[in-house]
Amino acid sequence: MTAVHPARAPGKAGPPIPMLIRTRKGLVAARAAVPEPVVLVPTMGALHDGHRSLMRLARELAGPGGSVVVSIFVNPLQFGPGEDFERYPRSLEEDLALCAEEGASAVFNPGRAQMYPAEPMVTVNPGPLGRVLEGSSRPGFFDGVLTVVLKLFQLTRPDTAVFGAKDAQQLALIRQMVTDLDLGVRIEATPVFRDPDGLAASSRNGYLSASARTSALALPEALAAASPLAAHGRAAVLAAARAVLDAAAAASPPVELDYLVLVDARTFTETGPGYRGPATLLVAAKVGGTRLIDNVSLEIGGSLT
Ligand code: PAF
């Protein structure tokens, strides 16, 4: 097995250090060696408190006898031309320390050539849901996400995998892939994790200047303004969120709205007038050149939409 146990300073106590695995072969061997159930937490690294919440749920689901495997891989396949693949934050040392604190048994951190020895000719087609919203703004994004997640599932063969609800469309597509391709992996999700100021935790928040971060707070504020109006129906919800975002379009730097939509939580399709039932209000915007997404779950109860 190609596994490395990172060194700890002599005499320094701390949580057990997870196995660091760099190769696909090593991962397959580690999978055979670690106690079941195995819960996988796929990440691109630059780990923050939102990832901690994923790992805590994973630890709980694995139980005292099971294992949490964290993958850290900045997946080139899900970045389009001109996106931030090169400058995406990478912080392996800190990430490993966080994984140790959260009780991971193994961390899979392959290089590009390990995951993609050759440019893949076969990739996962995310279907129509993968071509709207994030998929429309970022063509090929979900093909890349689903392809790497499927590969991680094949290599790790987890009983369960944990994802964050912030990436709501990604989560819906992963669930769809598991169903449609009979993958037999249980998918669990954690709620959107927010920093104390309300901004949804994201590895890309580090790109924001202080003023851009202030502007970006319009996203959670829009969702917070809309939420209490759920009983009044779809139109009220959208109008309340839109008012906050319209005002933020004049902020410095401005919030450049990409989309604000209310989707049916069961199908992820856009709701129409008169919709009642579970819904997700989704927002995506660029602030100071950084693309941000956020969402909130609502029960839409009104009929006068
Ligand atoms: O959500 C992410 O961090 C990534 O899209 C994922 C699921 C790890 C695939 O690269």
PDB file of C-alpha atoms and ligand atoms in Angstrom:
ATOM      1  CA  MET A   1       0.000   0.000   0.000  1.00  0.00           C
ATOM      2  CA  THR A   2       1.402   3.435  -0.875  1.00  0.00           C
ATOM      3  CA  ALA A   3       0.425   5.143   2.334  1.00  0.00           C
ATOM      4  CA  VAL A   4       2.395   7.713   4.253  1.00  0.00           C
ATOM      5  CA  HIS A   5       1.940   8.514   7.899  1.00  0.00           C
ATOM      6  CA  PRO A   6       2.915  12.176   8.238  1.00  0.00           C
ATOM      7  CA  ALA A   7       5.444  12.810  10.983  1.00  0.00           C
ATOM      8  CA  ARG A   8       4.389  14.480  14.221  1.00  0.00           C
ATOM      9  CA  ALA A   9       6.882  16.491  16.279  1.00  0.00           C
ATOM     10  CA  PRO A  10       8.455  14.184  18.902  1.00  0.00           C
ATOM     11  CA  GLY A  11       6.621  14.250  22.213  1.00  0.00           C
ATOM     12  CA  LYS A  12       3.675  16.198  20.803  1.00  0.00           C
ATOM     13  CA  ALA A  13       0.352  14.641  21.690  1.00  0.00           C
ATOM     14  CA  GLY A  14      -2.696  14.966  19.462  1.00  0.00           C
ATOM     15  CA  PRO A  15      -5.416  13.055  17.703  1.00  0.00           C
ATOM     16  CA  PRO A  16      -4.453   9.913  15.741  1.00  0.00           C
ATOM     17  CA  ILE A  17      -2.899  10.860  12.400  1.00  0.00           C
ATOM     18  CA  PRO A  18      -4.848   9.621   9.372  1.00  0.00           C
ATOM     19  CA  MET A  19      -3.143   7.538   6.704  1.00  0.00           C
ATOM     20  CA  LEU A  20      -2.143   9.754   3.781  1.00  0.00           C
ATOM     21  CA  ILE A  21      -2.744   7.927   0.505  1.00  0.00           C
ATOM     22  CA  ARG A  22      -1.436   9.267  -2.798  1.00  0.00           C
ATOM     23  CA  THR A  23      -2.275   6.549  -5.287  1.00  0.00           C
ATOM     24  CA  ARG A  24      -5.383   4.780  -6.552  1.00  0.00           C
ATOM     25  CA  LYS A  25      -3.768   1.438  -5.714  1.00  0.00           C
ATOM     26  CA  GLY A  26      -3.087   2.680  -2.199  1.00  0.00           C
ATOM     27  CA  LEU A  27      -6.697   3.745  -1.786  1.00  0.00           C
ATOM     28  CA  VAL A  28      -8.011   0.371  -2.902  1.00  0.00           C
ATOM     29  CA  ALA A  29      -5.624  -1.337  -0.455  1.00  0.00           C
ATOM     30  CA  ALA A  30      -6.572   1.040   2.379  1.00  0.00           C
ATOM     31  CA  ARG A  31     -10.251   0.402   1.694  1.00  0.00           C
ATOM     32  CA  ALA A  32      -9.691  -3.301   2.175  1.00  0.00           C
ATOM     33  CA  ALA A  33      -7.826  -2.665   5.435  1.00  0.00           C
ATOM     34  CA  VAL A  34      -9.987  -0.115   7.275  1.00  0.00           C
ATOM     35  CA  PRO A  35     -12.941  -1.208   9.418  1.00  0.00           C
ATOM     36  CA  GLU A  36     -16.441  -0.863   7.976  1.00  0.00           C
ATOM     37  CA  PRO A  37     -18.736   0.961   7.575  1.00  0.00           C
ATOM     38  CA  VAL A  38     -16.719   3.349   5.448  1.00  0.00           C
ATOM     39  CA  VAL A  39     -17.981   6.911   5.069  1.00  0.00           C
ATOM     40  CA  LEU A  40     -16.432   9.051   2.346  1.00  0.00           C
ATOM     41  CA  VAL A  41     -16.166  12.848   2.457  1.00  0.00           C
ATOM     42  CA  PRO A  42     -15.121  14.090  -1.014  1.00  0.00           C
ATOM     43  CA  THR A  43     -13.504  17.555  -0.954  1.00  0.00           C
ATOM     44  CA  MET A  44     -11.221  19.775  -2.975  1.00  0.00           C
ATOM     45  CA  GLY A  45      -9.277  20.740   0.161  1.00  0.00           C
ATOM     46  CA  ALA A  46      -8.755  24.251   1.611  1.00  0.00           C
ATOM     47  CA  LEU A  47     -10.835  22.795   4.402  1.00  0.00           C
ATOM     48  CA  HIS A  48     -12.941  25.076   6.596  1.00  0.00           C
ATOM     49  CA  ASP A  49     -15.593  24.748   9.286  1.00  0.00           C
ATOM     50  CA  GLY A  50     -18.169  23.676   6.696  1.00  0.00           C
ATOM     51  CA  HIS A  51     -15.965  20.662   5.908  1.00  0.00           C
ATOM     52  CA  ARG A  52     -15.621  20.019   9.636  1.00  0.00           C
ATOM     53  CA  SER A  53     -19.397  19.680   9.823  1.00  0.00           C
ATOM     54  CA  LEU A  54     -19.286  17.136   6.941  1.00  0.00           C
ATOM     55  CA  MET A  55     -16.611  15.148   8.763  1.00  0.00           C
ATOM     56  CA  ARG A  56     -18.514  15.264  12.039  1.00  0.00           C
ATOM     57  CA  LEU A  57     -21.599  13.808  10.387  1.00  0.00           C
ATOM     58  CA  ALA A  58     -19.381  11.236   8.634  1.00  0.00           C
ATOM     59  CA  ARG A  59     -17.808  10.279  11.983  1.00  0.00           C
ATOM     60  CA  GLU A  60     -21.262   9.877  13.516  1.00  0.00           C
ATOM     61  CA  LEU A  61     -22.490   7.757  10.590  1.00  0.00           C
ATOM     62  CA  ALA A  62     -19.369   5.573  10.672  1.00  0.00           C
ATOM     63  CA  GLY A  63     -19.901   4.934  14.382  1.00  0.00           C
ATOM     64  CA  PRO A  64     -17.151   4.043  16.820  1.00  0.00           C
ATOM     65  CA  GLY A  65     -16.134   0.974  14.806  1.00  0.00           C
ATOM     66  CA  GLY A  66     -16.228   2.446  11.296  1.00  0.00           C
ATOM     67  CA  SER A  67     -13.931   4.618   9.212  1.00  0.00           C
ATOM     68  CA  VAL A  68     -14.043   8.079   7.673  1.00  0.00           C
ATOM     69  CA  VAL A  69     -12.114   8.556   4.437  1.00  0.00           C
ATOM     70  CA  VAL A  70     -11.596  12.131   3.205  1.00  0.00           C
ATOM     71  CA  SER A  71     -10.544  12.813  -0.379  1.00  0.00           C
ATOM     72  CA  ILE A  72      -8.699  16.020  -1.229  1.00  0.00           C
ATOM     73  CA  PHE A  73      -8.393  16.585  -4.952  1.00  0.00           C
ATOM     74  CA  VAL A  74      -8.770  19.790  -6.950  1.00  0.00           C
ATOM     75  CA  ASN A  75     -10.522  18.190  -9.889  1.00  0.00           C
ATOM     76  CA  PRO A  76      -9.422  19.833 -13.154  1.00  0.00           C
ATOM     77  CA  LEU A  77     -12.380  18.330 -14.999  1.00  0.00           C
ATOM     78  CA  GLN A  78     -14.875  20.585 -13.226  1.00  0.00           C
ATOM     79  CA  PHE A  79     -13.114  23.870 -14.021  1.00  0.00           C
ATOM     80  CA  GLY A  80     -13.865  25.673 -17.262  1.00  0.00           C
ATOM     81  CA  PRO A  81     -11.430  27.771 -19.298  1.00  0.00           C
ATOM     82  CA  GLY A  82     -10.695  31.020 -17.452  1.00  0.00           C
ATOM     83  CA  GLU A  83     -11.926  29.648 -14.121  1.00  0.00           C
ATOM     84  CA  ASP A  84      -9.786  29.485 -10.985  1.00  0.00           C
ATOM     85  CA  PHE A  85      -8.216  26.000 -11.249  1.00  0.00           C
ATOM     86  CA  GLU A  86      -4.644  27.317 -11.001  1.00  0.00           C
ATOM     87  CA  ARG A  87      -5.267  29.656  -8.094  1.00  0.00           C
ATOM     88  CA  TYR A  88      -7.775  27.463  -6.222  1.00  0.00           C
ATOM     89  CA  PRO A  89      -6.464  27.436  -2.615  1.00  0.00           C
ATOM     90  CA  ARG A  90      -4.320  24.447  -1.662  1.00  0.00           C
ATOM     91  CA  SER A  91      -3.327  23.910   1.988  1.00  0.00           C
ATOM     92  CA  LEU A  92      -2.519  20.240   2.520  1.00  0.00           C
ATOM     93  CA  GLU A  93      -0.697  20.546   5.864  1.00  0.00           C
ATOM     94  CA  GLU A  94      -3.565  22.419   7.509  1.00  0.00           C
ATOM     95  CA  ASP A  95      -6.084  20.118   5.829  1.00  0.00           C
ATOM     96  CA  LEU A  96      -4.384  17.021   7.251  1.00  0.00           C
ATOM     97  CA  ALA A  97      -4.392  18.534  10.741  1.00  0.00           C
ATOM     98  CA  LEU A  98      -8.125  19.248  10.427  1.00  0.00           C
ATOM     99  CA  CYS A  99      -8.809  15.706   9.176  1.00  0.00           C
ATOM    100  CA  ALA A 100      -6.889  14.327  12.168  1.00  0.00           C
ATOM    101  CA  GLU A 101      -8.878  16.506  14.580  1.00  0.00           C
ATOM    102  CA  GLU A 102     -12.123  15.249  13.063  1.00  0.00           C
ATOM    103  CA  GLY A 103     -11.162  11.586  13.357  1.00  0.00           C
ATOM    104  CA  ALA A 104     -10.541  10.660   9.708  1.00  0.00           C
ATOM    105  CA  SER A 105      -8.880   7.268   9.260  1.00  0.00           C
ATOM    106  CA  ALA A 106      -7.453   8.026   5.834  1.00  0.00           C
ATOM    107  CA  VAL A 107      -6.941  10.988   3.519  1.00  0.00           C
ATOM    108  CA  PHE A 108      -6.751  10.350  -0.220  1.00  0.00           C
ATOM    109  CA  ASN A 109      -4.750  13.102  -1.933  1.00  0.00           C
ATOM    110  CA  PRO A 110      -3.871  11.961  -5.445  1.00  0.00           C
ATOM    111  CA  GLY A 111      -2.046  13.958  -8.076  1.00  0.00           C
ATOM    112  CA  ARG A 112      -3.715  14.650 -11.411  1.00  0.00           C
ATOM    113  CA  ALA A 113      -1.908  11.780 -13.134  1.00  0.00           C
ATOM    114  CA  GLN A 114      -3.227   9.335 -10.535  1.00  0.00           C
ATOM    115  CA  MET A 115      -6.849  10.339 -11.044  1.00  0.00           C
ATOM    116  CA  TYR A 116      -6.560  10.888 -14.789  1.00  0.00           C
ATOM    117  CA  PRO A 117      -3.616   8.897 -16.179  1.00  0.00           C
ATOM    118  CA  ALA A 118      -4.992   9.908 -19.575  1.00  0.00           C
ATOM    119  CA  GLU A 119      -7.603  12.495 -20.562  1.00  0.00           C
ATOM    120  CA  PRO A 120     -10.844  10.546 -19.961  1.00  0.00           C
ATOM    121  CA  MET A 121     -12.790   9.751 -23.106  1.00  0.00           C
ATOM    122  CA  VAL A 122     -15.834   8.572 -21.183  1.00  0.00           C
ATOM    123  CA  THR A 123     -17.400  10.955 -18.661  1.00  0.00           C
ATOM    124  CA  VAL A 124     -20.705  11.130 -16.830  1.00  0.00           C
ATOM    125  CA  ASN A 125     -23.454  13.017 -18.650  1.00  0.00           C
ATOM    126  CA  PRO A 126     -25.428  14.869 -15.949  1.00  0.00           C
ATOM    127  CA  GLY A 127     -28.543  15.083 -18.127  1.00  0.00           C
ATOM    128  CA  PRO A 128     -30.937  18.038 -18.315  1.00  0.00           C
ATOM    129  CA  LEU A 129     -30.592  18.993 -14.638  1.00  0.00           C
ATOM    130  CA  GLY A 130     -26.879  19.401 -15.227  1.00  0.00           C
ATOM    131  CA  ARG A 131     -27.391  21.954 -17.986  1.00  0.00           C
ATOM    132  CA  VAL A 132     -29.394  24.567 -16.040  1.00  0.00           C
ATOM    133  CA  LEU A 133     -28.450  27.075 -13.309  1.00  0.00           C
ATOM    134  CA  GLU A 134     -24.838  26.240 -12.324  1.00  0.00           C
ATOM    135  CA  GLY A 135     -24.586  23.976 -15.349  1.00  0.00           C
ATOM    136  CA  SER A 136     -25.650  26.791 -17.648  1.00  0.00           C
ATOM    137  CA  SER A 137     -23.240  29.327 -16.133  1.00  0.00           C
ATOM    138  CA  ARG A 138     -20.423  26.782 -15.929  1.00  0.00           C
ATOM    139  CA  PRO A 139     -20.693  24.472 -18.960  1.00  0.00           C
ATOM    140  CA  GLY A 140     -19.174  21.048 -18.283  1.00  0.00           C
ATOM    141  CA  PHE A 141     -19.023  21.657 -14.535  1.00  0.00           C
ATOM    142  CA  PHE A 142     -21.358  18.850 -13.532  1.00  0.00           C
ATOM    143  CA  ASP A 143     -19.895  16.399 -16.073  1.00  0.00           C
ATOM    144  CA  GLY A 144     -16.599  16.952 -14.223  1.00  0.00           C
ATOM    145  CA  VAL A 145     -18.112  16.729 -10.751  1.00  0.00           C
ATOM    146  CA  LEU A 146     -20.084  13.543 -11.437  1.00  0.00           C
ATOM    147  CA  THR A 147     -17.154  11.898 -13.207  1.00  0.00           C
ATOM    148  CA  VAL A 148     -14.780  12.449 -10.297  1.00  0.00           C
ATOM    149  CA  VAL A 149     -17.394  11.512  -7.695  1.00  0.00           C
ATOM    150  CA  LEU A 150     -18.138   8.277  -9.573  1.00  0.00           C
ATOM    151  CA  LYS A 151     -14.405   7.499  -9.739  1.00  0.00           C
ATOM    152  CA  LEU A 152     -14.053   8.202  -6.006  1.00  0.00           C
ATOM    153  CA  PHE A 153     -16.992   5.904  -5.300  1.00  0.00           C
ATOM    154  CA  GLN A 154     -15.467   3.160  -7.466  1.00  0.00           C
ATOM    155  CA  LEU A 155     -12.097   3.396  -5.719  1.00  0.00           C
ATOM    156  CA  THR A 156     -13.360   3.842  -2.151  1.00  0.00           C
ATOM    157  CA  ARG A 157     -16.531   1.751  -2.361  1.00  0.00           C
ATOM    158  CA  PRO A 158     -18.031   3.692   0.558  1.00  0.00           C
ATOM    159  CA  ASP A 159     -21.163   2.629   2.376  1.00  0.00           C
ATOM    160  CA  THR A 160     -22.116   6.297   2.686  1.00  0.00           C
ATOM    161  CA  ALA A 161     -20.839   9.582   1.254  1.00  0.00           C
ATOM    162  CA  VAL A 162     -21.434  13.000   2.785  1.00  0.00           C
ATOM    163  CA  PHE A 163     -21.884  16.274   0.875  1.00  0.00           C
ATOM    164  CA  GLY A 164     -22.886  19.808   1.833  1.00  0.00           C
ATOM    165  CA  ALA A 165     -26.303  21.297   1.090  1.00  0.00           C
ATOM    166  CA  LYS A 166     -24.703  24.584  -0.024  1.00  0.00           C
ATOM    167  CA  ASP A 167     -24.024  22.930  -3.371  1.00  0.00           C
ATOM    168  CA  ALA A 168     -27.696  22.027  -3.675  1.00  0.00           C
ATOM    169  CA  GLN A 169     -27.722  21.276  -7.412  1.00  0.00           C
ATOM    170  CA  GLN A 170     -24.568  19.171  -7.084  1.00  0.00           C
ATOM    171  CA  LEU A 171     -26.199  17.235  -4.247  1.00  0.00           C
ATOM    172  CA  ALA A 172     -29.383  16.666  -6.290  1.00  0.00           C
ATOM    173  CA  LEU A 173     -27.326  15.435  -9.263  1.00  0.00           C
ATOM    174  CA  ILE A 174     -25.210  13.099  -7.141  1.00  0.00           C
ATOM    175  CA  ARG A 175     -28.374  11.585  -5.657  1.00  0.00           C
ATOM    176  CA  GLN A 176     -29.777  11.225  -9.207  1.00  0.00           C
ATOM    177  CA  MET A 177     -26.570   9.560 -10.415  1.00  0.00           C
ATOM    178  CA  VAL A 178     -26.653   7.099  -7.508  1.00  0.00           C
ATOM    179  CA  THR A 179     -30.262   6.217  -8.332  1.00  0.00           C
ATOM    180  CA  ASP A 180     -29.918   6.073 -12.116  1.00  0.00           C
ATOM    181  CA  LEU A 181     -26.644   4.148 -12.145  1.00  0.00           C
ATOM    182  CA  ASP A 182     -27.499   1.835  -9.201  1.00  0.00           C
ATOM    183  CA  LEU A 183     -24.393   2.829  -7.304  1.00  0.00           C
ATOM    184  CA  GLY A 184     -25.606   1.556  -3.941  1.00  0.00           C
ATOM    185  CA  VAL A 185     -24.009   4.376  -1.954  1.00  0.00           C
ATOM    186  CA  ARG A 186     -26.081   6.123   0.715  1.00  0.00           C
ATOM    187  CA  ILE A 187     -25.889   9.903   0.286  1.00  0.00           C
ATOM    188  CA  GLU A 188     -26.177  12.128   3.356  1.00  0.00           C
ATOM    189  CA  ALA A 189     -25.989  15.905   3.545  1.00  0.00           C
ATOM    190  CA  THR A 190     -25.244  18.574   6.116  1.00  0.00           C
ATOM    191  CA  PRO A 191     -27.142  21.891   6.191  1.00  0.00           C
ATOM    192  CA  VAL A 192     -25.486  25.009   4.739  1.00  0.00           C
ATOM    193  CA  PHE A 193     -22.755  25.963   7.201  1.00  0.00           C
ATOM    194  CA  ARG A 194     -22.561  29.709   7.825  1.00  0.00           C
ATOM    195  CA  ASP A 195     -19.745  31.826   9.193  1.00  0.00           C
ATOM    196  CA  PRO A 196     -20.718  34.083  12.139  1.00  0.00           C
ATOM    197  CA  ASP A 197     -21.566  36.960   9.742  1.00  0.00           C
ATOM    198  CA  GLY A 198     -24.003  34.709   7.844  1.00  0.00           C
ATOM    199  CA  LEU A 199     -21.963  34.060   4.697  1.00  0.00           C
ATOM    200  CA  ALA A 200     -22.094  30.413   3.609  1.00  0.00           C
ATOM    201  CA  ALA A 201     -18.681  28.849   4.268  1.00  0.00           C
ATOM    202  CA  SER A 202     -16.729  28.263   1.046  1.00  0.00           C
ATOM    203  CA  SER A 203     -13.099  27.733   0.121  1.00  0.00           C
ATOM    204  CA  ARG A 204     -13.554  30.596  -2.351  1.00  0.00           C
ATOM    205  CA  ASN A 205     -14.502  33.106   0.393  1.00  0.00           C
ATOM    206  CA  GLY A 206     -10.770  33.651   0.825  1.00  0.00           C
ATOM    207  CA  TYR A 207     -10.773  35.478  -2.525  1.00  0.00           C
ATOM    208  CA  LEU A 208     -13.076  38.198  -1.118  1.00  0.00           C
ATOM    209  CA  SER A 209     -11.660  41.543  -0.016  1.00  0.00           C
ATOM    210  CA  ALA A 210     -13.197  43.049   3.146  1.00  0.00           C
ATOM    211  CA  SER A 211     -15.530  45.243   1.075  1.00  0.00           C
ATOM    212  CA  ALA A 212     -16.472  42.363  -1.245  1.00  0.00           C
ATOM    213  CA  ARG A 213     -17.300  40.231   1.776  1.00  0.00           C
ATOM    214  CA  THR A 214     -19.591  42.990   3.070  1.00  0.00           C
ATOM    215  CA  SER A 215     -21.328  43.161  -0.331  1.00  0.00           C
ATOM    216  CA  ALA A 216     -21.564  39.357  -0.453  1.00  0.00           C
ATOM    217  CA  LEU A 217     -23.623  39.327   2.742  1.00  0.00           C
ATOM    218  CA  ALA A 218     -26.533  40.363   0.511  1.00  0.00           C
ATOM    219  CA  LEU A 219     -26.858  36.701  -0.512  1.00  0.00           C
ATOM    220  CA  PRO A 220     -27.690  35.329   2.966  1.00  0.00           C
ATOM    221  CA  GLU A 221     -29.630  38.531   3.699  1.00  0.00           C
ATOM    222  CA  ALA A 222     -31.801  37.960   0.627  1.00  0.00           C
ATOM    223  CA  LEU A 223     -32.538  34.401   1.738  1.00  0.00           C
ATOM    224  CA  ALA A 224     -33.242  35.573   5.293  1.00  0.00           C
ATOM    225  CA  ALA A 225     -35.624  38.269   4.032  1.00  0.00           C
ATOM    226  CA  ALA A 226     -37.504  35.710   1.913  1.00  0.00           C
ATOM    227  CA  SER A 227     -37.771  32.873   4.436  1.00  0.00           C
ATOM    228  CA  PRO A 228     -40.438  34.330   6.772  1.00  0.00           C
ATOM    229  CA  LEU A 229     -42.678  34.908   3.729  1.00  0.00           C
ATOM    230  CA  ALA A 230     -42.820  31.242   2.686  1.00  0.00           C
ATOM    231  CA  ALA A 231     -46.405  30.911   3.921  1.00  0.00           C
ATOM    232  CA  HIS A 232     -47.379  33.837   1.686  1.00  0.00           C
ATOM    233  CA  GLY A 233     -46.308  32.020  -1.451  1.00  0.00           C
ATOM    234  CA  ARG A 234     -43.767  31.964  -4.194  1.00  0.00           C
ATOM    235  CA  ALA A 235     -44.206  35.517  -5.483  1.00  0.00           C
ATOM    236  CA  ALA A 236     -43.730  37.040  -2.012  1.00  0.00           C
ATOM    237  CA  VAL A 237     -40.603  34.968  -1.413  1.00  0.00           C
ATOM    238  CA  LEU A 238     -39.014  35.919  -4.727  1.00  0.00           C
ATOM    239  CA  ALA A 239     -39.937  39.605  -4.372  1.00  0.00           C
ATOM    240  CA  ALA A 240     -38.401  39.877  -0.894  1.00  0.00           C
ATOM    241  CA  ALA A 241     -35.139  38.253  -1.975  1.00  0.00           C
ATOM    242  CA  ARG A 242     -35.033  40.270  -5.201  1.00  0.00           C
ATOM    243  CA  ALA A 243     -35.418  43.574  -3.293  1.00  0.00           C
ATOM    244  CA  VAL A 244     -32.306  42.858  -1.208  1.00  0.00           C
ATOM    245  CA  LEU A 245     -30.311  41.792  -4.264  1.00  0.00           C
ATOM    246  CA  ASP A 246     -31.440  44.807  -6.308  1.00  0.00           C
ATOM    247  CA  ALA A 247     -30.192  47.108  -3.550  1.00  0.00           C
ATOM    248  CA  ALA A 248     -26.906  45.185  -3.426  1.00  0.00           C
ATOM    249  CA  ALA A 249     -26.394  45.732  -7.162  1.00  0.00           C
ATOM    250  CA  ALA A 250     -25.505  49.317  -6.215  1.00  0.00           C
ATOM    251  CA  ALA A 251     -23.021  48.300  -3.481  1.00  0.00           C
ATOM    252  CA  SER A 252     -19.270  48.649  -3.894  1.00  0.00           C
ATOM    253  CA  PRO A 253     -18.267  46.228  -5.226  1.00  0.00           C
ATOM    254  CA  PRO A 254     -21.669  45.401  -6.691  1.00  0.00           C
ATOM    255  CA  VAL A 255     -23.459  42.089  -6.362  1.00  0.00           C
ATOM    256  CA  GLU A 256     -23.862  40.911  -9.950  1.00  0.00           C
ATOM    257  CA  LEU A 257     -26.790  38.523  -9.835  1.00  0.00           C
ATOM    258  CA  ASP A 258     -26.614  35.430 -12.018  1.00  0.00           C
ATOM    259  CA  TYR A 259     -29.864  33.794 -10.920  1.00  0.00           C
ATOM    260  CA  LEU A 260     -32.451  33.793  -8.168  1.00  0.00           C
ATOM    261  CA  VAL A 261     -34.864  30.869  -8.510  1.00  0.00           C
ATOM    262  CA  LEU A 262     -37.251  28.842  -6.420  1.00  0.00           C
ATOM    263  CA  VAL A 263     -37.079  25.153  -7.314  1.00  0.00           C
ATOM    264  CA  ASP A 264     -39.224  22.224  -6.261  1.00  0.00           C
ATOM    265  CA  ALA A 265     -37.065  20.487  -3.644  1.00  0.00           C
ATOM    266  CA  ARG A 266     -38.123  17.032  -4.896  1.00  0.00           C
ATOM    267  CA  THR A 267     -37.371  17.487  -8.596  1.00  0.00           C
ATOM    268  CA  PHE A 268     -35.084  20.526  -8.608  1.00  0.00           C
ATOM    269  CA  THR A 269     -37.189  21.991 -11.422  1.00  0.00           C
ATOM    270  CA  GLU A 270     -38.254  25.623 -11.305  1.00  0.00           C
ATOM    271  CA  THR A 271     -41.560  26.214  -9.524  1.00  0.00           C
ATOM    272  CA  GLY A 272     -44.404  28.008 -11.258  1.00  0.00           C
ATOM    273  CA  PRO A 273     -47.194  30.287  -9.997  1.00  0.00           C
ATOM    274  CA  GLY A 274     -49.373  28.588  -7.399  1.00  0.00           C
ATOM    275  CA  TYR A 275     -46.669  26.142  -6.306  1.00  0.00           C
ATOM    276  CA  ARG A 276     -47.125  24.788  -2.805  1.00  0.00           C
ATOM    277  CA  GLY A 277     -44.757  22.389  -1.090  1.00  0.00           C
ATOM    278  CA  PRO A 278     -41.078  21.909  -0.314  1.00  0.00           C
ATOM    279  CA  ALA A 279     -38.809  24.250  -2.209  1.00  0.00           C
ATOM    280  CA  THR A 280     -35.255  25.520  -2.344  1.00  0.00           C
ATOM    281  CA  LEU A 281     -34.545  29.174  -2.961  1.00  0.00           C
ATOM    282  CA  LEU A 282     -31.246  29.361  -4.852  1.00  0.00           C
ATOM    283  CA  VAL A 283     -29.082  32.380  -5.504  1.00  0.00           C
ATOM    284  CA  ALA A 284     -25.844  32.766  -7.467  1.00  0.00           C
ATOM    285  CA  ALA A 285     -23.916  35.996  -7.961  1.00  0.00           C
ATOM    286  CA  LYS A 286     -20.473  37.388  -8.666  1.00  0.00           C
ATOM    287  CA  VAL A 287     -18.969  39.767  -6.126  1.00  0.00           C
ATOM    288  CA  GLY A 288     -15.616  41.398  -6.844  1.00  0.00           C
ATOM    289  CA  GLY A 289     -14.922  38.696  -9.455  1.00  0.00           C
ATOM    290  CA  THR A 290     -15.756  35.810  -7.096  1.00  0.00           C
ATOM    291  CA  ARG A 291     -18.711  33.589  -7.897  1.00  0.00           C
ATOM    292  CA  LEU A 292     -20.807  32.681  -4.848  1.00  0.00           C
ATOM    293  CA  ILE A 293     -23.850  30.473  -4.363  1.00  0.00           C
ATOM    294  CA  ASP A 294     -26.232  30.044  -1.454  1.00  0.00           C
ATOM    295  CA  ASN A 295     -29.664  28.560  -0.769  1.00  0.00           C
ATOM    296  CA  VAL A 296     -32.337  27.968   1.822  1.00  0.00           C
ATOM    297  CA  SER A 297     -35.022  25.289   2.133  1.00  0.00           C
ATOM    298  CA  LEU A 298     -38.589  26.530   2.466  1.00  0.00           C
ATOM    299  CA  GLU A 299     -42.094  25.103   2.704  1.00  0.00           C
ATOM    300  CA  ILE A 300     -44.135  27.213   0.314  1.00  0.00           C
ATOM    301  CA  GLY A 301     -47.668  27.472   1.619  1.00  0.00           C
ATOM    302  CA  GLY A 302     -49.420  30.308  -0.166  1.00  0.00           C
ATOM    303  CA  SER A 303     -51.747  29.963  -3.116  1.00  0.00           C
ATOM    304  CA  LEU A 304     -52.017  33.578  -4.311  1.00  0.00           C
ATOM    305  CA  THR A 305     -48.911  33.525  -6.449  1.00  0.00           C
TER     306      THR A 305
HETATM  307  O1  PAF B   1     -18.042  20.034  -3.673  1.00  0.00           O
HETATM  308  C1  PAF B   1     -16.843  19.824  -3.959  1.00  0.00           C
HETATM  309  O2  PAF B   1     -15.929  20.171  -3.214  1.00  0.00           O
HETATM  310  C2  PAF B   1     -16.502  19.138  -5.273  1.00  0.00           C
HETATM  311  O3  PAF B   1     -17.384  19.499  -6.277  1.00  0.00           O
HETATM  312  C3  PAF B   1     -16.417  17.596  -5.139  1.00  0.00           C
HETATM  313  C4  PAF B   1     -17.767  16.997  -4.771  1.00  0.00           C
HETATM  314  C5  PAF B   1     -15.392  17.226  -4.076  1.00  0.00           C
HETATM  315  C6  PAF B   1     -15.985  16.985  -6.464  1.00  0.00           C
HETATM  316  O4  PAF B   1     -14.738  17.454  -6.868  1.00  0.00           O
END
